[in-house]
Amino acid sequence: MVVKYFSRYVAAILVLASLGFSFKAYGAERENILVVAVAWKQTAAEYRALYHQGFNIAAQKVRDALAARGQDQKPLAVLTDLDDTLVLPLKYWGSLIAGGQDFFDDALWDAWIPKHEMTPAPGALEFLKFCEANGVEVFYVTNRDQGADTYKLALASIRLLGFPYADEKHLTVQIETSNKETPQQAIAEKYDVVCYLGDNLNDFKRVYYVKDVNERIALMEKDKDLFGDKFILFPNPTDGHWIRAIFGDSEPPANDENRKKFGEAATANKSK
Ligand SMILES: [Mg+2]
């Protein structure tokens, strides 16, 4: 009996194989290089705790700055990135993985942004409201490009989430460049910036915008005392300029050459 069913099973496999059926879909999913990073973002309490940790540090920085504030001092401000710092695009990454994709997809991203499905990062809204209650202005500086509606969509997004200071004075959206230093310097002329919030070193200083992995690490190490102090960094294992340092492109094409490069990056420090 067992042999009979087993032979039927083998026969069915052969028929499917002869029809060109392939198990590639399953294999592709299993080998998707983004799955672990996205699963962590979607489920890990640790991922969420890192946001609380960052906003707790930022709130303490604000309290310290308020206590130390002199009479003739410029007003206080917090300067922050948006994506993966204050808002999390979890549904975007979930649908990307569900669609079998293993690299950031710009077209999917541009179609997803107008849906306004970003969720606030844990602790973000509380921190922003704490700043507002204490008269500390928050400036949002983000890089986005969804065409003519880019600014309108970004402003609508933070308004829908109930973020304070959701107005044209406080929101800067850069389309043509990812260099945030020009708006950052303009704000720093008028305000004492308590701290900078971001998920990408580029949110703090442009000097980190280099393509060499080791040079990028060395530049960060030179500023190591600033992290958790002036610079509050949030986790992002799926995208950012660390990807650019590996591929030479922040949004590398999904091809086998780049999958191989990712594998090489993952084994850069392998033991013999
Ligand atoms: Mg970001």
PDB file of C-alpha atoms in Angstrom, residues 5-206:
ATOM      1  CA  TYR A   5       0.940   5.676  -2.740  1.00  0.00           C
ATOM      2  CA  PHE A   6       4.614   6.512  -2.853  1.00  0.00           C
ATOM      3  CA  SER A   7       4.800   5.630  -6.529  1.00  0.00           C
ATOM      4  CA  ARG A   8       1.690   7.765  -7.177  1.00  0.00           C
ATOM      5  CA  TYR A   9       3.412  10.639  -5.367  1.00  0.00           C
ATOM      6  CA  VAL A  10       6.547  10.228  -7.487  1.00  0.00           C
ATOM      7  CA  ALA A  11       4.419  10.023 -10.627  1.00  0.00           C
ATOM      8  CA  ALA A  12       2.620  13.247  -9.674  1.00  0.00           C
ATOM      9  CA  ILE A  13       5.962  14.995  -9.178  1.00  0.00           C
ATOM     10  CA  LEU A  14       7.125  13.779 -12.598  1.00  0.00           C
ATOM     11  CA  VAL A  15       3.935  15.028 -14.241  1.00  0.00           C
ATOM     12  CA  LEU A  16       4.325  18.440 -12.619  1.00  0.00           C
ATOM     13  CA  ALA A  17       7.985  18.548 -13.614  1.00  0.00           C
ATOM     14  CA  SER A  18       7.098  17.651 -17.193  1.00  0.00           C
ATOM     15  CA  LEU A  19       4.620  20.551 -17.199  1.00  0.00           C
ATOM     16  CA  GLY A  20       7.395  22.890 -16.266  1.00  0.00           C
ATOM     17  CA  PHE A  21       6.212  23.357 -12.704  1.00  0.00           C
ATOM     18  CA  SER A  22       8.966  24.743 -10.547  1.00  0.00           C
ATOM     19  CA  PHE A  23       9.613  25.118  -6.833  1.00  0.00           C
ATOM     20  CA  LYS A  24      11.462  28.340  -7.508  1.00  0.00           C
ATOM     21  CA  ALA A  25       8.799  30.462  -5.783  1.00  0.00           C
ATOM     22  CA  TYR A  26       9.366  28.640  -2.506  1.00  0.00           C
ATOM     23  CA  GLY A  27      13.134  28.736  -2.981  1.00  0.00           C
ATOM     24  CA  ALA A  28      13.089  32.462  -3.737  1.00  0.00           C
ATOM     25  CA  GLU A  29      11.105  33.150  -0.584  1.00  0.00           C
ATOM     26  CA  ARG A  30      13.414  31.020   1.537  1.00  0.00           C
ATOM     27  CA  GLU A  31      16.464  32.786   0.151  1.00  0.00           C
ATOM     28  CA  ASN A  32      15.062  36.306   0.323  1.00  0.00           C
ATOM     29  CA  ILE A  33      17.941  38.346   1.745  1.00  0.00           C
ATOM     30  CA  LEU A  34      15.577  40.855   3.366  1.00  0.00           C
ATOM     31  CA  VAL A  35      13.404  38.423   5.309  1.00  0.00           C
ATOM     32  CA  VAL A  36      15.314  38.429   8.615  1.00  0.00           C
ATOM     33  CA  ALA A  37      15.632  42.223   8.722  1.00  0.00           C
ATOM     34  CA  VAL A  38      11.944  42.746   7.932  1.00  0.00           C
ATOM     35  CA  ALA A  39      10.800  39.996  10.338  1.00  0.00           C
ATOM     36  CA  TRP A  40      12.779  41.797  13.050  1.00  0.00           C
ATOM     37  CA  LYS A  41      11.165  45.108  12.217  1.00  0.00           C
ATOM     38  CA  GLN A  42       7.703  43.547  12.149  1.00  0.00           C
ATOM     39  CA  THR A  43       7.899  41.549  15.372  1.00  0.00           C
ATOM     40  CA  ALA A  44      10.803  42.315  17.698  1.00  0.00           C
ATOM     41  CA  ALA A  45      10.071  43.973  21.047  1.00  0.00           C
ATOM     42  CA  GLU A  46      13.773  44.845  21.021  1.00  0.00           C
ATOM     43  CA  TYR A  47      13.297  46.911  17.838  1.00  0.00           C
ATOM     44  CA  ARG A  48      10.517  48.890  19.537  1.00  0.00           C
ATOM     45  CA  ALA A  49      12.483  49.216  22.790  1.00  0.00           C
ATOM     46  CA  LEU A  50      15.323  50.898  20.887  1.00  0.00           C
ATOM     47  CA  TYR A  51      12.887  53.662  19.894  1.00  0.00           C
ATOM     48  CA  HIS A  52      11.831  54.154  23.517  1.00  0.00           C
ATOM     49  CA  GLN A  53      15.493  54.175  24.482  1.00  0.00           C
ATOM     50  CA  GLY A  54      16.262  56.853  21.906  1.00  0.00           C
ATOM     51  CA  PHE A  55      13.309  59.068  22.829  1.00  0.00           C
ATOM     52  CA  ASN A  56      14.035  58.645  26.566  1.00  0.00           C
ATOM     53  CA  ILE A  57      17.583  59.892  25.950  1.00  0.00           C
ATOM     54  CA  ALA A  58      16.292  62.736  23.771  1.00  0.00           C
ATOM     55  CA  ALA A  59      13.746  63.759  26.455  1.00  0.00           C
ATOM     56  CA  GLN A  60      16.515  63.839  29.060  1.00  0.00           C
ATOM     57  CA  LYS A  61      18.605  66.011  26.728  1.00  0.00           C
ATOM     58  CA  VAL A  62      15.646  68.403  26.429  1.00  0.00           C
ATOM     59  CA  ARG A  63      15.155  68.490  30.226  1.00  0.00           C
ATOM     60  CA  ASP A  64      18.879  69.190  30.734  1.00  0.00           C
ATOM     61  CA  ALA A  65      18.846  71.961  28.111  1.00  0.00           C
ATOM     62  CA  LEU A  66      15.766  73.596  29.676  1.00  0.00           C
ATOM     63  CA  ALA A  67      17.393  73.510  33.130  1.00  0.00           C
ATOM     64  CA  ALA A  68      20.657  74.993  31.828  1.00  0.00           C
ATOM     65  CA  ARG A  69      19.059  77.632  29.656  1.00  0.00           C
ATOM     66  CA  GLY A  70      20.375  81.183  29.986  1.00  0.00           C
ATOM     67  CA  GLN A  71      18.373  84.388  29.586  1.00  0.00           C
ATOM     68  CA  ASP A  72      19.921  85.556  26.319  1.00  0.00           C
ATOM     69  CA  GLN A  73      20.067  82.170  24.700  1.00  0.00           C
ATOM     70  CA  LYS A  74      18.501  81.344  21.374  1.00  0.00           C
ATOM     71  CA  PRO A  75      15.279  79.294  21.609  1.00  0.00           C
ATOM     72  CA  LEU A  76      15.691  75.527  21.854  1.00  0.00           C
ATOM     73  CA  ALA A  77      14.909  73.141  19.025  1.00  0.00           C
ATOM     74  CA  VAL A  78      15.076  69.456  18.153  1.00  0.00           C
ATOM     75  CA  LEU A  79      15.984  68.549  14.599  1.00  0.00           C
ATOM     76  CA  THR A  80      14.687  65.248  13.310  1.00  0.00           C
ATOM     77  CA  ASP A  81      14.407  62.947  10.329  1.00  0.00           C
ATOM     78  CA  LEU A  82      11.012  61.363   9.558  1.00  0.00           C
ATOM     79  CA  ASP A  83      11.189  57.910   7.959  1.00  0.00           C
ATOM     80  CA  ASP A  84      12.359  55.154  10.314  1.00  0.00           C
ATOM     81  CA  THR A  85      12.966  57.793  12.974  1.00  0.00           C
ATOM     82  CA  LEU A  86       9.509  59.145  13.837  1.00  0.00           C
ATOM     83  CA  VAL A  87       7.426  57.027  11.469  1.00  0.00           C
ATOM     84  CA  LEU A  88       7.761  53.367  10.518  1.00  0.00           C
ATOM     85  CA  PRO A  89       6.886  52.022   7.057  1.00  0.00           C
ATOM     86  CA  LEU A  90       6.209  48.493   8.342  1.00  0.00           C
ATOM     87  CA  LYS A  91       3.333  47.711   5.956  1.00  0.00           C
ATOM     88  CA  TYR A  92       5.467  48.729   2.987  1.00  0.00           C
ATOM     89  CA  TRP A  93       8.159  46.223   3.929  1.00  0.00           C
ATOM     90  CA  GLY A  94       5.561  43.548   4.661  1.00  0.00           C
ATOM     91  CA  SER A  95       3.962  43.927   1.240  1.00  0.00           C
ATOM     92  CA  LEU A  96       7.386  43.988  -0.420  1.00  0.00           C
ATOM     93  CA  ILE A  97       8.295  40.634   1.131  1.00  0.00           C
ATOM     94  CA  ALA A  98       4.807  39.229   0.412  1.00  0.00           C
ATOM     95  CA  GLY A  99       5.389  40.129  -3.225  1.00  0.00           C
ATOM     96  CA  GLY A 100       8.609  38.089  -3.260  1.00  0.00           C
ATOM     97  CA  GLN A 101      10.911  41.098  -3.613  1.00  0.00           C
ATOM     98  CA  ASP A 102      14.282  41.231  -1.925  1.00  0.00           C
ATOM     99  CA  PHE A 103      15.447  44.815  -2.552  1.00  0.00           C
ATOM    100  CA  PHE A 104      13.870  48.204  -1.871  1.00  0.00           C
ATOM    101  CA  ASP A 105      11.396  48.996  -4.656  1.00  0.00           C
ATOM    102  CA  ASP A 106      11.030  52.667  -5.490  1.00  0.00           C
ATOM    103  CA  ALA A 107       7.821  52.287  -7.549  1.00  0.00           C
ATOM    104  CA  LEU A 108       6.123  50.330  -4.765  1.00  0.00           C
ATOM    105  CA  TRP A 109       7.327  52.937  -2.228  1.00  0.00           C
ATOM    106  CA  ASP A 110       5.956  55.830  -4.293  1.00  0.00           C
ATOM    107  CA  ALA A 111       2.612  54.054  -4.650  1.00  0.00           C
ATOM    108  CA  TRP A 112       2.533  53.269  -0.920  1.00  0.00           C
ATOM    109  CA  ILE A 113       3.349  56.722   0.521  1.00  0.00           C
ATOM    110  CA  PRO A 114      -0.013  58.330  -0.513  1.00  0.00           C
ATOM    111  CA  LYS A 115      -1.867  55.602   1.393  1.00  0.00           C
ATOM    112  CA  HIS A 116      -0.688  57.194   4.663  1.00  0.00           C
ATOM    113  CA  GLU A 117      -0.085  53.872   6.370  1.00  0.00           C
ATOM    114  CA  MET A 118       3.042  54.907   8.245  1.00  0.00           C
ATOM    115  CA  THR A 119       2.811  54.179  11.952  1.00  0.00           C
ATOM    116  CA  PRO A 120       4.389  56.414  14.591  1.00  0.00           C
ATOM    117  CA  ALA A 121       7.572  54.981  16.094  1.00  0.00           C
ATOM    118  CA  PRO A 122       7.083  53.817  19.693  1.00  0.00           C
ATOM    119  CA  GLY A 123       7.488  56.836  21.968  1.00  0.00           C
ATOM    120  CA  ALA A 124       7.694  59.334  19.081  1.00  0.00           C
ATOM    121  CA  LEU A 125       4.384  61.128  19.604  1.00  0.00           C
ATOM    122  CA  GLU A 126       4.901  61.364  23.373  1.00  0.00           C
ATOM    123  CA  PHE A 127       8.361  62.846  22.861  1.00  0.00           C
ATOM    124  CA  LEU A 128       7.149  65.385  20.286  1.00  0.00           C
ATOM    125  CA  LYS A 129       4.301  66.475  22.542  1.00  0.00           C
ATOM    126  CA  PHE A 130       6.712  66.753  25.464  1.00  0.00           C
ATOM    127  CA  CYS A 131       8.836  69.119  23.359  1.00  0.00           C
ATOM    128  CA  GLU A 132       5.771  71.161  22.395  1.00  0.00           C
ATOM    129  CA  ALA A 133       4.566  71.384  26.024  1.00  0.00           C
ATOM    130  CA  ASN A 134       7.964  72.814  26.967  1.00  0.00           C
ATOM    131  CA  GLY A 135       8.176  75.277  24.087  1.00  0.00           C
ATOM    132  CA  VAL A 136      10.958  73.357  22.339  1.00  0.00           C
ATOM    133  CA  GLU A 137      10.313  73.571  18.611  1.00  0.00           C
ATOM    134  CA  VAL A 138      10.669  70.471  16.469  1.00  0.00           C
ATOM    135  CA  PHE A 139      11.979  70.728  12.905  1.00  0.00           C
ATOM    136  CA  TYR A 140      11.383  67.842  10.517  1.00  0.00           C
ATOM    137  CA  VAL A 141      13.906  67.440   7.690  1.00  0.00           C
ATOM    138  CA  THR A 142      13.232  64.563   5.316  1.00  0.00           C
ATOM    139  CA  ASN A 143      14.276  63.345   1.873  1.00  0.00           C
ATOM    140  CA  ARG A 144      11.377  62.123  -0.215  1.00  0.00           C
ATOM    141  CA  ASP A 145      10.400  62.133  -3.862  1.00  0.00           C
ATOM    142  CA  GLN A 146       6.876  61.299  -4.940  1.00  0.00           C
ATOM    143  CA  GLY A 147       6.803  63.903  -7.691  1.00  0.00           C
ATOM    144  CA  ALA A 148       4.730  67.082  -7.595  1.00  0.00           C
ATOM    145  CA  ASP A 149       2.780  65.997  -4.486  1.00  0.00           C
ATOM    146  CA  THR A 150       5.859  65.191  -2.390  1.00  0.00           C
ATOM    147  CA  TYR A 151       5.576  68.080   0.051  1.00  0.00           C
ATOM    148  CA  LYS A 152       1.799  67.925   0.339  1.00  0.00           C
ATOM    149  CA  LEU A 153       1.922  64.199   1.110  1.00  0.00           C
ATOM    150  CA  ALA A 154       4.674  64.569   3.720  1.00  0.00           C
ATOM    151  CA  LEU A 155       2.822  67.397   5.496  1.00  0.00           C
ATOM    152  CA  ALA A 156      -0.479  65.485   5.405  1.00  0.00           C
ATOM    153  CA  SER A 157       1.280  62.439   6.823  1.00  0.00           C
ATOM    154  CA  ILE A 158       2.571  64.177   9.970  1.00  0.00           C
ATOM    155  CA  ARG A 159      -0.720  66.026  10.435  1.00  0.00           C
ATOM    156  CA  LEU A 160      -2.696  62.771  10.279  1.00  0.00           C
ATOM    157  CA  LEU A 161      -0.422  61.336  12.975  1.00  0.00           C
ATOM    158  CA  GLY A 162      -1.067  64.320  15.235  1.00  0.00           C
ATOM    159  CA  PHE A 163       2.534  65.512  15.294  1.00  0.00           C
ATOM    160  CA  PRO A 164       2.991  69.053  16.673  1.00  0.00           C
ATOM    161  CA  TYR A 165       4.610  71.779  14.580  1.00  0.00           C
ATOM    162  CA  ALA A 166       3.149  70.190  11.426  1.00  0.00           C
ATOM    163  CA  ASP A 167       3.460  73.309   9.289  1.00  0.00           C
ATOM    164  CA  GLU A 168       5.574  74.755   6.506  1.00  0.00           C
ATOM    165  CA  LYS A 169       7.938  76.495   8.904  1.00  0.00           C
ATOM    166  CA  HIS A 170       8.888  73.247  10.589  1.00  0.00           C
ATOM    167  CA  LEU A 171       8.802  70.709   7.743  1.00  0.00           C
ATOM    168  CA  THR A 172      11.548  70.653   5.123  1.00  0.00           C
ATOM    169  CA  VAL A 173      11.268  68.070   2.351  1.00  0.00           C
ATOM    170  CA  GLN A 174      14.280  67.632   0.116  1.00  0.00           C
ATOM    171  CA  ILE A 175      13.692  66.083  -3.281  1.00  0.00           C
ATOM    172  CA  GLU A 176      16.829  66.767  -5.298  1.00  0.00           C
ATOM    173  CA  THR A 177      19.458  66.043  -2.661  1.00  0.00           C
ATOM    174  CA  SER A 178      19.907  63.967   0.473  1.00  0.00           C
ATOM    175  CA  ASN A 179      22.317  66.555   1.923  1.00  0.00           C
ATOM    176  CA  LYS A 180      20.533  67.924   4.997  1.00  0.00           C
ATOM    177  CA  GLU A 181      23.265  70.337   6.052  1.00  0.00           C
ATOM    178  CA  THR A 182      21.812  73.444   4.377  1.00  0.00           C
ATOM    179  CA  PRO A 183      18.451  73.338   6.216  1.00  0.00           C
ATOM    180  CA  GLN A 184      20.163  72.116   9.388  1.00  0.00           C
ATOM    181  CA  GLN A 185      22.585  75.061   9.383  1.00  0.00           C
ATOM    182  CA  ALA A 186      19.784  77.552   8.687  1.00  0.00           C
ATOM    183  CA  ILE A 187      17.858  76.237  11.718  1.00  0.00           C
ATOM    184  CA  ALA A 188      20.994  76.188  13.907  1.00  0.00           C
ATOM    185  CA  GLU A 189      21.561  79.900  13.192  1.00  0.00           C
ATOM    186  CA  LYS A 190      18.288  80.784  14.889  1.00  0.00           C
ATOM    187  CA  TYR A 191      17.971  78.011  17.455  1.00  0.00           C
ATOM    188  CA  ASP A 192      20.078  76.083  19.912  1.00  0.00           C
ATOM    189  CA  VAL A 193      19.678  72.555  18.607  1.00  0.00           C
ATOM    190  CA  VAL A 194      19.389  70.246  21.622  1.00  0.00           C
ATOM    191  CA  CYS A 195      19.820  67.065  19.588  1.00  0.00           C
ATOM    192  CA  TYR A 196      19.479  65.509  16.158  1.00  0.00           C
ATOM    193  CA  LEU A 197      17.341  62.385  15.627  1.00  0.00           C
ATOM    194  CA  GLY A 198      17.854  59.969  12.745  1.00  0.00           C
ATOM    195  CA  ASP A 199      18.233  56.399  11.515  1.00  0.00           C
ATOM    196  CA  ASN A 200      21.011  57.237   9.062  1.00  0.00           C
ATOM    197  CA  LEU A 201      24.371  58.887   9.839  1.00  0.00           C
ATOM    198  CA  ASN A 202      23.531  61.355   7.065  1.00  0.00           C
ATOM    199  CA  ASP A 203      20.763  62.712   9.334  1.00  0.00           C
ATOM    200  CA  PHE A 204      23.507  64.089  11.586  1.00  0.00           C
ATOM    201  CA  LYS A 205      26.395  65.172   9.342  1.00  0.00           C
ATOM    202  CA  ARG A 206      27.090  64.990   5.613  1.00  0.00           C
TER     203      ARG A 206
END
